[in-house]
PDB file of C-alpha atoms in Angstrom:
ATOM      1  CA  MET N   1     141.748 -63.235 -32.409  1.00 45.00           C
ATOM      2  CA  GLY N   2     142.700 -59.350 -31.672  1.00 47.00           C
ATOM      3  CA  ALA N   3     142.117 -58.499 -35.048  1.00 48.00           C
ATOM      4  CA  PRO N   4     138.324 -58.994 -35.521  1.00 50.00           C
ATOM      5  CA  VAL N   5     137.572 -57.753 -32.276  1.00 47.00           C
ATOM      6  CA  GLN N   6     139.617 -54.347 -33.244  1.00 48.00           C
ATOM      7  CA  SER N   7     137.905 -54.149 -36.260  1.00 48.00           C
ATOM      8  CA  LEU N   8     134.289 -54.013 -34.552  1.00 44.00           C
ATOM      9  CA  ALA N   9     136.136 -52.020 -32.142  1.00 48.00           C
ATOM     10  CA  SER N  10     136.784 -49.534 -34.947  1.00 49.00           C
ATOM     11  CA  GLN N  11     133.112 -49.922 -36.692  1.00 50.00           C
ATOM     12  CA  SER N  12     131.049 -48.727 -34.061  1.00 57.00           C
ATOM     13  CA  PRO N  13     131.878 -45.274 -33.824  1.00 58.00           C
ATOM     14  CA  ASN N  14     131.535 -45.359 -37.352  1.00 63.00           C
ATOM     15  CA  LYS N  15     128.131 -46.579 -37.018  1.00 63.00           C
ATOM     16  CA  ALA N  16     127.351 -44.399 -34.405  1.00 62.00           C
ATOM     17  CA  GLU N  17     128.316 -41.017 -36.429  1.00 65.00           C
ATOM     18  CA  HIS N  18     126.254 -42.184 -39.177  1.00 65.00           C
ATOM     19  CA  SER N  19     123.446 -42.771 -36.729  1.00 66.00           C
ATOM     20  CA  ASN N  20     124.111 -39.050 -35.797  1.00 70.00           C
ATOM     21  CA  ILE N  21     124.171 -37.680 -39.514  1.00 69.00           C
ATOM     22  CA  ASN N  22     120.758 -39.648 -39.968  1.00 70.00           C
ATOM     23  CA  ASP N  23     119.324 -38.181 -37.163  1.00 72.00           C
ATOM     24  CA  LYS N  24     120.550 -34.563 -38.001  1.00 73.00           C
ATOM     25  CA  ARG N  25     118.906 -34.883 -41.500  1.00 77.00           C
ATOM     26  CA  HIS N  26     115.827 -36.293 -40.391  1.00 73.00           C
ATOM     27  CA  ARG N  27     115.398 -32.969 -38.066  1.00 78.00           C
ATOM     28  CA  ARG N  28     116.287 -30.438 -40.743  1.00 79.00           C
ATOM     29  CA  HIS N  29     113.659 -32.430 -43.022  1.00 79.00           C
ATOM     30  CA  LEU N  30     111.456 -32.500 -40.098  1.00 81.00           C
ATOM     31  CA  LEU N  31     112.069 -28.444 -39.106  1.00 80.00           C
ATOM     32  CA  GLY N  32     111.801 -27.848 -43.323  1.00 81.00           C
ATOM     33  CA  ASN N  33     108.276 -29.431 -43.622  1.00 84.00           C
ATOM     34  CA  ARG N  34     106.909 -27.195 -40.504  1.00 84.00           C
ATOM     35  CA  LEU N  35     108.585 -24.004 -41.802  1.00 86.00           C
ATOM     36  CA  SER N  36     107.244 -24.843 -45.405  1.00 86.00           C
ATOM     37  CA  ARG N  37     103.588 -25.790 -43.496  1.00 88.00           C
ATOM     38  CA  TYR N  38     103.586 -22.267 -41.537  1.00 89.00           C
ATOM     39  CA  TYR N  39     104.634 -20.412 -44.494  1.00 90.00           C
ATOM     40  CA  PHE N  40     101.720 -21.576 -46.397  1.00 90.00           C
ATOM     41  CA  PHE N  41      99.671 -21.803 -44.004  1.00 91.00           C
ATOM     42  CA  CYS N  42     100.162 -17.751 -43.348  1.00 92.00           C
ATOM     43  CA  SER N  43     100.035 -17.201 -47.108  1.00 92.00           C
ATOM     44  CA  ILE N  44      96.653 -18.169 -47.131  1.00 92.00           C
ATOM     45  CA  LEU N  45      95.788 -16.458 -44.012  1.00 93.00           C
ATOM     46  CA  ALA N  46      97.116 -13.735 -45.654  1.00 94.00           C
ATOM     47  CA  LEU N  47      94.895 -14.657 -49.196  1.00 90.00           C
ATOM     48  CA  CYS N  48      91.909 -14.575 -46.991  1.00 91.00           C
ATOM     49  CA  PHE N  49      92.501 -11.281 -45.336  1.00 93.00           C
ATOM     50  CA  VAL N  50      93.145  -9.319 -48.400  1.00 92.00           C
ATOM     51  CA  LEU N  51      90.091 -10.838 -50.173  1.00 88.00           C
ATOM     52  CA  GLY N  52      87.854 -10.269 -47.068  1.00 90.00           C
ATOM     53  CA  LEU N  53      89.316  -6.448 -46.863  1.00 91.00           C
ATOM     54  CA  VAL N  54      88.350  -5.809 -50.436  1.00 89.00           C
ATOM     55  CA  ILE N  55      84.861  -7.477 -49.959  1.00 89.00           C
ATOM     56  CA  VAL N  56      84.372  -5.743 -46.850  1.00 90.00           C
ATOM     57  CA  PHE N  57      85.403  -1.818 -48.410  1.00 90.00           C
ATOM     58  CA  ILE N  58      82.848  -2.315 -51.311  1.00 91.00           C
ATOM     59  CA  GLY N  59      80.282  -4.111 -49.528  1.00 90.00           C
ATOM     60  CA  LYS N  60      80.012  -1.376 -46.956  1.00 91.00           C
ATOM     61  CA  THR N  61      80.726   1.582 -49.613  1.00 90.00           C
ATOM     62  CA  ALA N  62      78.169   0.244 -51.469  1.00 91.00           C
ATOM     63  CA  LEU N  63      75.522  -0.005 -49.411  1.00 91.00           C
ATOM     64  CA  LEU N  64      75.681   3.521 -48.432  1.00 90.00           C
ATOM     65  CA  LEU N  65      73.945   4.378 -51.271  1.00 90.00           C
ATOM     66  CA  PHE N  66      70.403   2.628 -50.187  1.00 90.00           C
ATOM     67  CA  GLY N  67      70.456   5.527 -48.064  1.00 88.00           C
ATOM     68  CA  ASP N  68      69.950   7.914 -50.665  1.00 87.00           C
ATOM     69  CA  VAL N  69      68.394   6.070 -53.450  1.00 89.00           C
ATOM     70  CA  SER N  70      65.819   2.895 -52.943  1.00 90.00           C
ATOM     71  CA  PRO N  71      67.030  -0.458 -53.826  1.00 90.00           C
ATOM     72  CA  ALA N  72      64.232  -0.381 -56.240  1.00 91.00           C
ATOM     73  CA  GLU N  73      65.055   2.535 -58.224  1.00 91.00           C
ATOM     74  CA  PHE N  74      68.398   1.365 -58.370  1.00 91.00           C
ATOM     75  CA  PHE N  75      67.756  -1.915 -60.143  1.00 92.00           C
ATOM     76  CA  LEU N  76      65.252  -1.524 -62.085  1.00 91.00           C
ATOM     77  CA  SER N  77      65.235   1.923 -63.521  1.00 90.00           C
ATOM     78  CA  PHE N  78      66.899   2.714 -66.509  1.00 92.00           C
ATOM     79  CA  ASN N  79      67.658   6.667 -66.007  1.00 90.00           C
ATOM     80  CA  TRP N  80      70.954   7.172 -65.217  1.00 91.00           C
ATOM     81  CA  THR N  81      71.855  10.646 -65.236  1.00 90.00           C
ATOM     82  CA  PRO N  82      73.758  11.354 -61.519  1.00 88.00           C
ATOM     83  CA  GLU N  83      73.648  15.321 -62.221  1.00 86.00           C
ATOM     84  CA  GLU N  84      70.309  15.343 -61.484  1.00 87.00           C
ATOM     85  CA  GLU N  85      70.323  12.604 -58.732  1.00 87.00           C
ATOM     86  CA  ALA N  86      68.728   9.939 -61.293  1.00 89.00           C
ATOM     87  CA  PHE N  87      70.957   6.580 -60.382  1.00 91.00           C
ATOM     88  CA  GLY N  88      69.043   3.800 -62.033  1.00 90.00           C
ATOM     89  CA  ALA N  89      71.152   0.535 -63.557  1.00 91.00           C
ATOM     90  CA  ALA N  90      68.897  -1.363 -64.891  1.00 92.00           C
ATOM     91  CA  ALA N  91      70.497  -0.428 -68.122  1.00 92.00           C
ATOM     92  CA  PHE N  92      73.712  -1.348 -67.533  1.00 93.00           C
ATOM     93  CA  ILE N  93      72.727  -4.641 -65.587  1.00 92.00           C
ATOM     94  CA  VAL N  94      70.771  -5.601 -68.659  1.00 92.00           C
ATOM     95  CA  ASN N  95      73.257  -4.593 -71.195  1.00 92.00           C
ATOM     96  CA  THR N  96      76.185  -6.924 -69.194  1.00 91.00           C
ATOM     97  CA  LEU N  97      74.136  -9.599 -69.216  1.00 89.00           C
ATOM     98  CA  THR N  98      73.116  -8.988 -73.179  1.00 91.00           C
ATOM     99  CA  LEU N  99      76.750  -8.791 -74.210  1.00 91.00           C
ATOM    100  CA  THR N 100      77.812 -11.696 -72.081  1.00 90.00           C
ATOM    101  CA  ALA N 101      75.120 -13.969 -73.454  1.00 90.00           C
ATOM    102  CA  LEU N 102      75.778 -12.905 -76.879  1.00 93.00           C
ATOM    103  CA  THR N 103      79.503 -13.061 -76.387  1.00 92.00           C
ATOM    104  CA  LEU N 104      78.955 -17.204 -75.192  1.00 90.00           C
ATOM    105  CA  LEU N 105      76.863 -17.373 -78.483  1.00 93.00           C
ATOM    106  CA  ILE N 106      79.492 -16.505 -80.596  1.00 93.00           C
ATOM    107  CA  ALA N 107      82.582 -17.851 -78.478  1.00 93.00           C
ATOM    108  CA  VAL N 108      81.148 -21.585 -77.361  1.00 92.00           C
ATOM    109  CA  PRO N 109      80.378 -23.390 -80.462  1.00 93.00           C
ATOM    110  CA  VAL N 110      83.740 -22.245 -82.061  1.00 94.00           C
ATOM    111  CA  SER N 111      86.090 -23.069 -78.738  1.00 93.00           C
ATOM    112  CA  VAL N 112      84.545 -26.632 -78.218  1.00 93.00           C
ATOM    113  CA  GLY N 113      84.507 -27.277 -82.077  1.00 92.00           C
ATOM    114  CA  MET N 114      88.246 -26.680 -81.910  1.00 92.00           C
ATOM    115  CA  ALA N 115      88.733 -28.277 -78.904  1.00 92.00           C
ATOM    116  CA  VAL N 116      86.981 -31.345 -80.541  1.00 93.00           C
ATOM    117  CA  LEU N 117      89.411 -30.940 -83.631  1.00 91.00           C
ATOM    118  CA  CYS N 118      92.715 -30.615 -81.219  1.00 90.00           C
ATOM    119  CA  ALA N 119      91.978 -33.720 -79.051  1.00 89.00           C
ATOM    120  CA  GLU N 120      90.092 -36.469 -81.813  1.00 89.00           C
ATOM    121  CA  ILE N 121      90.277 -34.858 -85.062  1.00 89.00           C
ATOM    122  CA  ALA N 122      93.839 -33.404 -85.756  1.00 85.00           C
ATOM    123  CA  PRO N 123      97.143 -34.695 -86.678  1.00 89.00           C
ATOM    124  CA  LYS N 124     100.074 -34.584 -83.705  1.00 88.00           C
ATOM    125  CA  TRP N 125     102.039 -31.857 -86.231  1.00 89.00           C
ATOM    126  CA  MET N 126      98.515 -29.906 -86.074  1.00 89.00           C
ATOM    127  CA  LYS N 127      97.999 -30.339 -82.524  1.00 87.00           C
ATOM    128  CA  SER N 128     101.549 -29.039 -81.746  1.00 88.00           C
ATOM    129  CA  PHE N 129     100.821 -25.868 -83.413  1.00 90.00           C
ATOM    130  CA  ILE N 130      97.226 -25.103 -82.559  1.00 89.00           C
ATOM    131  CA  ARG N 131      97.662 -25.440 -78.735  1.00 88.00           C
ATOM    132  CA  PRO N 132     100.814 -23.186 -78.339  1.00 90.00           C
ATOM    133  CA  VAL N 133      99.226 -20.809 -80.384  1.00 89.00           C
ATOM    134  CA  LEU N 134      95.964 -21.021 -78.053  1.00 88.00           C
ATOM    135  CA  ASP N 135      97.951 -20.530 -75.090  1.00 87.00           C
ATOM    136  CA  LEU N 136      99.793 -17.443 -76.527  1.00 88.00           C
ATOM    137  CA  LEU N 137      96.675 -16.028 -76.750  1.00 87.00           C
ATOM    138  CA  VAL N 138      95.917 -16.397 -73.448  1.00 84.00           C
ATOM    139  CA  GLY N 139      98.273 -14.469 -72.437  1.00 83.00           C
ATOM    140  CA  ILE N 140      97.685 -11.159 -74.741  1.00 87.00           C
ATOM    141  CA  PRO N 141      96.637  -8.002 -72.884  1.00 87.00           C
ATOM    142  CA  SER N 142      92.931  -7.180 -73.407  1.00 87.00           C
ATOM    143  CA  ILE N 143      94.056  -3.709 -74.082  1.00 89.00           C
ATOM    144  CA  VAL N 144      95.549  -5.224 -76.942  1.00 91.00           C
ATOM    145  CA  TYR N 145      92.276  -6.829 -78.449  1.00 91.00           C
ATOM    146  CA  GLY N 146      90.766  -3.822 -77.714  1.00 89.00           C
ATOM    147  CA  TYR N 147      92.837  -2.042 -79.792  1.00 90.00           C
ATOM    148  CA  LEU N 148      92.650  -4.466 -82.536  1.00 90.00           C
ATOM    149  CA  GLY N 149      88.824  -4.150 -82.725  1.00 89.00           C
ATOM    150  CA  LEU N 150      88.774  -0.208 -82.437  1.00 89.00           C
ATOM    151  CA  THR N 151      91.138  -0.298 -85.285  1.00 90.00           C
ATOM    152  CA  VAL N 152      90.371  -3.006 -87.738  1.00 88.00           C
ATOM    153  CA  MET N 153      86.788  -4.547 -86.038  1.00 88.00           C
ATOM    154  CA  LEU N 154      85.255  -0.864 -85.986  1.00 88.00           C
ATOM    155  CA  PRO N 155      85.531  -0.341 -89.286  1.00 88.00           C
ATOM    156  CA  PHE N 156      84.805  -3.488 -91.442  1.00 88.00           C
ATOM    157  CA  LEU N 157      81.727  -3.393 -88.922  1.00 87.00           C
ATOM    158  CA  ARG N 158      80.820   0.082 -90.362  1.00 86.00           C
ATOM    159  CA  ARG N 159      81.395  -1.180 -94.185  1.00 86.00           C
ATOM    160  CA  ILE N 160      79.242  -4.371 -93.790  1.00 85.00           C
ATOM    161  CA  SER N 161      76.120  -3.156 -91.463  1.00 79.00           C
ATOM    162  CA  GLY N 162      76.219   1.180 -93.257  1.00 75.00           C
ATOM    163  CA  GLU N 163      76.241   2.444 -89.799  1.00 72.00           C
ATOM    164  CA  GLY N 164      77.923   5.608 -88.814  1.00 70.00           C
ATOM    165  CA  LEU N 165      79.664   4.296 -85.848  1.00 72.00           C
ATOM    166  CA  GLY N 166      79.374   0.333 -85.667  1.00 71.00           C
ATOM    167  CA  ASP N 167      80.347   0.925 -82.027  1.00 83.00           C
ATOM    168  CA  GLY N 168      77.919  -1.195 -79.611  1.00 86.00           C
ATOM    169  CA  VAL N 169      76.851  -4.815 -78.279  1.00 90.00           C
ATOM    170  CA  LEU N 170      77.777  -6.563 -81.399  1.00 90.00           C
ATOM    171  CA  ALA N 171      81.569  -5.018 -81.757  1.00 91.00           C
ATOM    172  CA  ALA N 172      81.953  -5.694 -78.120  1.00 92.00           C
ATOM    173  CA  ALA N 173      80.713  -9.235 -78.342  1.00 92.00           C
ATOM    174  CA  LEU N 174      83.111  -9.776 -80.940  1.00 93.00           C
ATOM    175  CA  VAL N 175      86.589  -8.786 -79.538  1.00 93.00           C
ATOM    176  CA  LEU N 176      85.044 -10.511 -76.009  1.00 93.00           C
ATOM    177  CA  ALA N 177      84.793 -13.677 -78.033  1.00 92.00           C
ATOM    178  CA  LEU N 178      88.147 -13.626 -79.466  1.00 91.00           C
ATOM    179  CA  MET N 179      89.056 -12.952 -75.714  1.00 91.00           C
ATOM    180  CA  VAL N 180      87.312 -15.797 -74.552  1.00 92.00           C
ATOM    181  CA  LEU N 181      87.596 -18.550 -76.855  1.00 92.00           C
ATOM    182  CA  PRO N 182      91.654 -19.758 -75.814  1.00 92.00           C
ATOM    183  CA  THR N 183      90.214 -20.439 -72.371  1.00 91.00           C
ATOM    184  CA  ILE N 184      87.089 -22.308 -73.003  1.00 92.00           C
ATOM    185  CA  CYS N 185      89.377 -24.155 -75.843  1.00 93.00           C
ATOM    186  CA  ARG N 186      92.192 -25.116 -73.784  1.00 91.00           C
ATOM    187  CA  ILE N 187      89.745 -26.264 -70.807  1.00 92.00           C
ATOM    188  CA  SER N 188      87.479 -27.893 -73.505  1.00 92.00           C
ATOM    189  CA  ASP N 189      90.550 -29.797 -74.953  1.00 92.00           C
ATOM    190  CA  ASP N 190      91.570 -30.989 -71.469  1.00 91.00           C
ATOM    191  CA  ALA N 191      88.702 -32.227 -70.693  1.00 92.00           C
ATOM    192  CA  ILE N 192      87.709 -33.942 -73.457  1.00 93.00           C
ATOM    193  CA  ILE N 193      91.585 -35.898 -73.428  1.00 92.00           C
ATOM    194  CA  ALA N 194      90.719 -36.938 -69.806  1.00 90.00           C
ATOM    195  CA  VAL N 195      88.013 -39.020 -71.260  1.00 90.00           C
ATOM    196  CA  PRO N 196      89.047 -42.944 -70.879  1.00 90.00           C
ATOM    197  CA  ARG N 197      90.387 -44.559 -74.052  1.00 90.00           C
ATOM    198  CA  LYS N 198      88.039 -47.478 -73.280  1.00 91.00           C
ATOM    199  CA  PHE N 199      84.790 -45.134 -73.849  1.00 90.00           C
ATOM    200  CA  ARG N 200      85.977 -44.654 -77.300  1.00 90.00           C
ATOM    201  CA  ASP N 201      86.794 -48.091 -78.101  1.00 89.00           C
ATOM    202  CA  ALA N 202      83.566 -49.691 -76.579  1.00 91.00           C
ATOM    203  CA  ALA N 203      81.551 -47.341 -79.143  1.00 90.00           C
ATOM    204  CA  TYR N 204      83.599 -48.072 -82.014  1.00 90.00           C
ATOM    205  CA  ALA N 205      83.488 -51.911 -81.357  1.00 90.00           C
ATOM    206  CA  LEU N 206      79.577 -51.717 -81.451  1.00 88.00           C
ATOM    207  CA  GLY N 207      80.315 -50.138 -85.185  1.00 88.00           C
ATOM    208  CA  SER N 208      79.740 -46.021 -84.378  1.00 87.00           C
ATOM    209  CA  THR N 209      81.409 -43.454 -86.220  1.00 88.00           C
ATOM    210  CA  ARG N 210      83.503 -40.879 -85.411  1.00 88.00           C
ATOM    211  CA  LEU N 211      81.334 -38.464 -85.791  1.00 89.00           C
ATOM    212  CA  GLN N 212      79.041 -40.587 -83.150  1.00 91.00           C
ATOM    213  CA  VAL N 213      81.444 -41.573 -81.057  1.00 91.00           C
ATOM    214  CA  ILE N 214      82.674 -37.678 -80.584  1.00 91.00           C
ATOM    215  CA  ILE N 215      78.703 -36.870 -80.332  1.00 91.00           C
ATOM    216  CA  ARG N 216      77.190 -38.891 -78.364  1.00 91.00           C
ATOM    217  CA  VAL N 217      79.916 -40.168 -76.103  1.00 91.00           C
ATOM    218  CA  VAL N 218      83.169 -37.953 -75.294  1.00 92.00           C
ATOM    219  CA  LEU N 219      81.036 -35.058 -75.475  1.00 91.00           C
ATOM    220  CA  PRO N 220      78.462 -36.404 -72.835  1.00 90.00           C
ATOM    221  CA  ALA N 221      81.433 -37.741 -70.962  1.00 90.00           C
ATOM    222  CA  ALA N 222      83.726 -34.478 -70.664  1.00 90.00           C
ATOM    223  CA  LYS N 223      80.450 -32.208 -70.438  1.00 88.00           C
ATOM    224  CA  ARG N 224      81.194 -30.687 -66.780  1.00 87.00           C
ATOM    225  CA  GLY N 225      84.693 -30.101 -67.570  1.00 89.00           C
ATOM    226  CA  ILE N 226      83.381 -28.156 -70.746  1.00 91.00           C
ATOM    227  CA  ILE N 227      80.801 -26.382 -68.586  1.00 89.00           C
ATOM    228  CA  SER N 228      83.502 -25.211 -66.246  1.00 87.00           C
ATOM    229  CA  ALA N 229      85.581 -24.331 -68.932  1.00 90.00           C
ATOM    230  CA  ILE N 230      82.680 -22.373 -70.300  1.00 90.00           C
ATOM    231  CA  ILE N 231      81.512 -20.481 -66.932  1.00 88.00           C
ATOM    232  CA  LEU N 232      85.025 -19.343 -66.508  1.00 87.00           C
ATOM    233  CA  GLY N 233      84.921 -17.776 -69.837  1.00 87.00           C
ATOM    234  CA  MET N 234      82.046 -15.970 -68.406  1.00 87.00           C
ATOM    235  CA  THR N 235      83.459 -14.426 -65.679  1.00 86.00           C
ATOM    236  CA  ARG N 236      86.274 -13.147 -67.357  1.00 84.00           C
ATOM    237  CA  ALA N 237      83.788 -11.632 -70.429  1.00 85.00           C
ATOM    238  CA  VAL N 238      81.364 -10.397 -67.074  1.00 86.00           C
ATOM    239  CA  GLY N 239      84.510  -9.260 -65.642  1.00 83.00           C
ATOM    240  CA  GLU N 240      86.255  -7.281 -68.695  1.00 84.00           C
ATOM    241  CA  THR N 241      86.743  -3.431 -69.000  1.00 83.00           C
ATOM    242  CA  MET N 242      89.538  -2.351 -71.389  1.00 85.00           C
ATOM    243  CA  ALA N 243      88.407  -3.983 -74.645  1.00 87.00           C
ATOM    244  CA  VAL N 244      84.846  -3.564 -73.999  1.00 90.00           C
ATOM    245  CA  VAL N 245      85.254   0.091 -72.686  1.00 89.00           C
ATOM    246  CA  MET N 246      87.329   0.973 -76.428  1.00 89.00           C
ATOM    247  CA  VAL N 247      84.362  -0.782 -78.752  1.00 90.00           C
ATOM    248  CA  ILE N 248      81.233  -0.218 -77.205  1.00 90.00           C
ATOM    249  CA  GLY N 249      80.271   3.612 -77.668  1.00 86.00           C
ATOM    250  CA  ASN N 250      80.371   3.979 -73.098  1.00 85.00           C
ATOM    251  CA  THR N 251      76.917   5.684 -73.974  1.00 86.00           C
ATOM    252  CA  PRO N 252      75.033   5.276 -70.580  1.00 86.00           C
ATOM    253  CA  GLN N 253      71.569   3.750 -72.175  1.00 88.00           C
ATOM    254  CA  LEU N 254      69.946   0.644 -72.966  1.00 89.00           C
ATOM    255  CA  ALA N 255      71.300  -1.205 -76.106  1.00 87.00           C
ATOM    256  CA  LYS N 256      68.219  -1.733 -78.292  1.00 86.00           C
ATOM    257  CA  SER N 257      70.176  -3.284 -81.189  1.00 86.00           C
ATOM    258  CA  LEU N 258      73.280  -4.234 -82.007  1.00 88.00           C
ATOM    259  CA  PHE N 259      74.921  -0.846 -82.827  1.00 87.00           C
ATOM    260  CA  THR N 260      73.643   1.119 -80.530  1.00 86.00           C
ATOM    261  CA  PRO N 261      76.315   2.786 -78.399  1.00 88.00           C
ATOM    262  CA  SER N 262      75.817   1.620 -74.832  1.00 90.00           C
ATOM    263  CA  SER N 263      77.536   0.971 -71.662  1.00 91.00           C
ATOM    264  CA  VAL N 264      78.263  -2.259 -69.348  1.00 91.00           C
ATOM    265  CA  LEU N 265      78.914  -2.203 -65.692  1.00 91.00           C
ATOM    266  CA  THR N 266      82.342  -2.030 -65.977  1.00 90.00           C
ATOM    267  CA  SER N 267      82.557   0.421 -68.728  1.00 89.00           C
ATOM    268  CA  ASN N 268      80.430   2.673 -66.778  1.00 90.00           C
ATOM    269  CA  ILE N 269      82.620   2.617 -63.672  1.00 91.00           C
ATOM    270  CA  VAL N 270      86.013   2.655 -65.279  1.00 89.00           C
ATOM    271  CA  MET N 271      84.787   5.934 -67.352  1.00 88.00           C
ATOM    272  CA  GLN N 272      83.350   8.209 -64.021  1.00 87.00           C
ATOM    273  CA  ILE N 273      85.013   6.367 -61.372  1.00 85.00           C
ATOM    274  CA  SER N 274      87.930   9.061 -61.023  1.00 82.00           C
ATOM    275  CA  ASN N 275      85.291  12.256 -61.774  1.00 82.00           C
ATOM    276  CA  VAL N 276      82.960  11.843 -58.491  1.00 86.00           C
ATOM    277  CA  GLU N 277      83.604  12.820 -55.413  1.00 86.00           C
ATOM    278  CA  PHE N 278      84.269   9.989 -52.481  1.00 84.00           C
ATOM    279  CA  ASP N 279      81.702  10.749 -49.931  1.00 86.00           C
ATOM    280  CA  SER N 280      78.994  10.671 -52.688  1.00 89.00           C
ATOM    281  CA  THR N 281      76.043   9.319 -53.832  1.00 90.00           C
ATOM    282  CA  TRP N 282      77.044   8.545 -57.327  1.00 91.00           C
ATOM    283  CA  ASN N 283      80.743   7.227 -55.998  1.00 91.00           C
ATOM    284  CA  TYR N 284      78.380   4.646 -53.634  1.00 92.00           C
ATOM    285  CA  ALA N 285      76.471   3.868 -56.980  1.00 92.00           C
ATOM    286  CA  LEU N 286      79.652   2.667 -58.627  1.00 92.00           C
ATOM    287  CA  HIS N 287      80.612   1.192 -55.776  1.00 92.00           C
ATOM    288  CA  MET N 288      77.541  -0.893 -55.819  1.00 93.00           C
ATOM    289  CA  MET N 289      78.284  -1.838 -59.435  1.00 92.00           C
ATOM    290  CA  ALA N 290      81.673  -3.188 -58.963  1.00 92.00           C
ATOM    291  CA  PHE N 291      80.049  -4.715 -55.745  1.00 93.00           C
ATOM    292  CA  LEU N 292      77.270  -6.879 -57.965  1.00 92.00           C
ATOM    293  CA  LEU N 293      79.899  -7.670 -60.126  1.00 90.00           C
ATOM    294  CA  LEU N 294      82.091  -9.657 -57.380  1.00 89.00           C
ATOM    295  CA  LEU N 295      78.835 -11.068 -56.506  1.00 89.00           C
ATOM    296  CA  ILE N 296      78.534 -12.583 -59.909  1.00 86.00           C
ATOM    297  CA  SER N 297      82.010 -13.368 -59.332  1.00 84.00           C
ATOM    298  CA  PHE N 298      81.669 -15.368 -56.625  1.00 85.00           C
ATOM    299  CA  VAL N 299      78.505 -16.994 -57.882  1.00 85.00           C
ATOM    300  CA  LEU N 300      79.907 -18.735 -61.311  1.00 82.00           C
ATOM    301  CA  ILE N 301      83.002 -19.777 -59.216  1.00 82.00           C
ATOM    302  CA  LEU N 302      80.629 -21.690 -56.478  1.00 84.00           C
ATOM    303  CA  ILE N 303      78.974 -23.271 -59.516  1.00 81.00           C
ATOM    304  CA  ILE N 304      82.283 -24.158 -60.764  1.00 76.00           C
ATOM    305  CA  ARG N 305      83.114 -25.630 -57.737  1.00 77.00           C
ATOM    306  CA  VAL N 306      80.228 -27.827 -57.053  1.00 79.00           C
ATOM    307  CA  ILE N 307      80.432 -28.832 -60.669  1.00 73.00           C
ATOM    308  CA  GLY N 308      83.947 -29.857 -59.905  1.00 67.00           C
ATOM    309  CA  ARG N 309      82.841 -31.782 -56.883  1.00 71.00           C
ATOM    310  CA  LYS N 310      80.129 -33.851 -58.743  1.00 67.00           C
ATOM    311  CA  ARG N 311      82.551 -34.899 -60.908  1.00 59.00           C
ATOM    312  CA  GLU N 312      84.848 -35.804 -58.109  1.00 57.00           C
ATOM    313  CA  ASP N 313      82.227 -37.863 -57.095  1.00 62.00           C
ATOM    314  CA  ALA N 314      81.146 -39.623 -60.193  1.00 59.00           C
TER     315      ALA N 314
END
């Protein structure tokens, strides 16, 4: 009778010790979770604070322009001669939109076609080769693309076009298309893969061919993801600087042909910002160009968010 009582008495301290250990472990987990929550919250606040500072600084400096130049002159005039106090940025705005549109016209069909190839047609060994190559192309610095465009593409364009220089919107669009193609392709590839298999099986059961399934079922089902990929590619094309500077010609004039040396918002900013005084109308005009690029990026990102929210609701 004494032995079981002694055994139970010896077990009770062990249970209490085990309970204390569990309590300490639980408190450590709670403390870790709380600290992690505070850390992430502070990180978000710091990011928002820095972003707000960028917007306030660029916007405040840019708006000083309209104290000396009217908005109509800045946005509608094609005369950019800062030495004569003429600050018309319409040529840069039109060139930027033209370059972006031409880039997407070249890159979107090729990138979406490659995405369809990787997701629907290519054998496994080809997919395992193409996807890492595309990921590698995404990480290559833009100046490398610009150097290849300067040393390889421009001489090629001179030979096939007969132009003396070859600089212009076409050269910049080809370089940018090569840069944005991996981004659009990989995101479109993921969107196509996310289409449920039952959609394809139902279409095949109705007698559809592979081409009909891809065109009429898979691509419509993945269109929101593909549109998001195109918009992300557009944001990179709009904001790209160094590659464009190396091949577009950097002449402040409207691009009247594909081989006319011209300039866009980003290239004009980077070519002139180091040569102007801070408290000058010229500097304010360059900051206004930067502010326009910032607004365009925000609008494109908001469009992506709206498309993603609609996809989740669907």
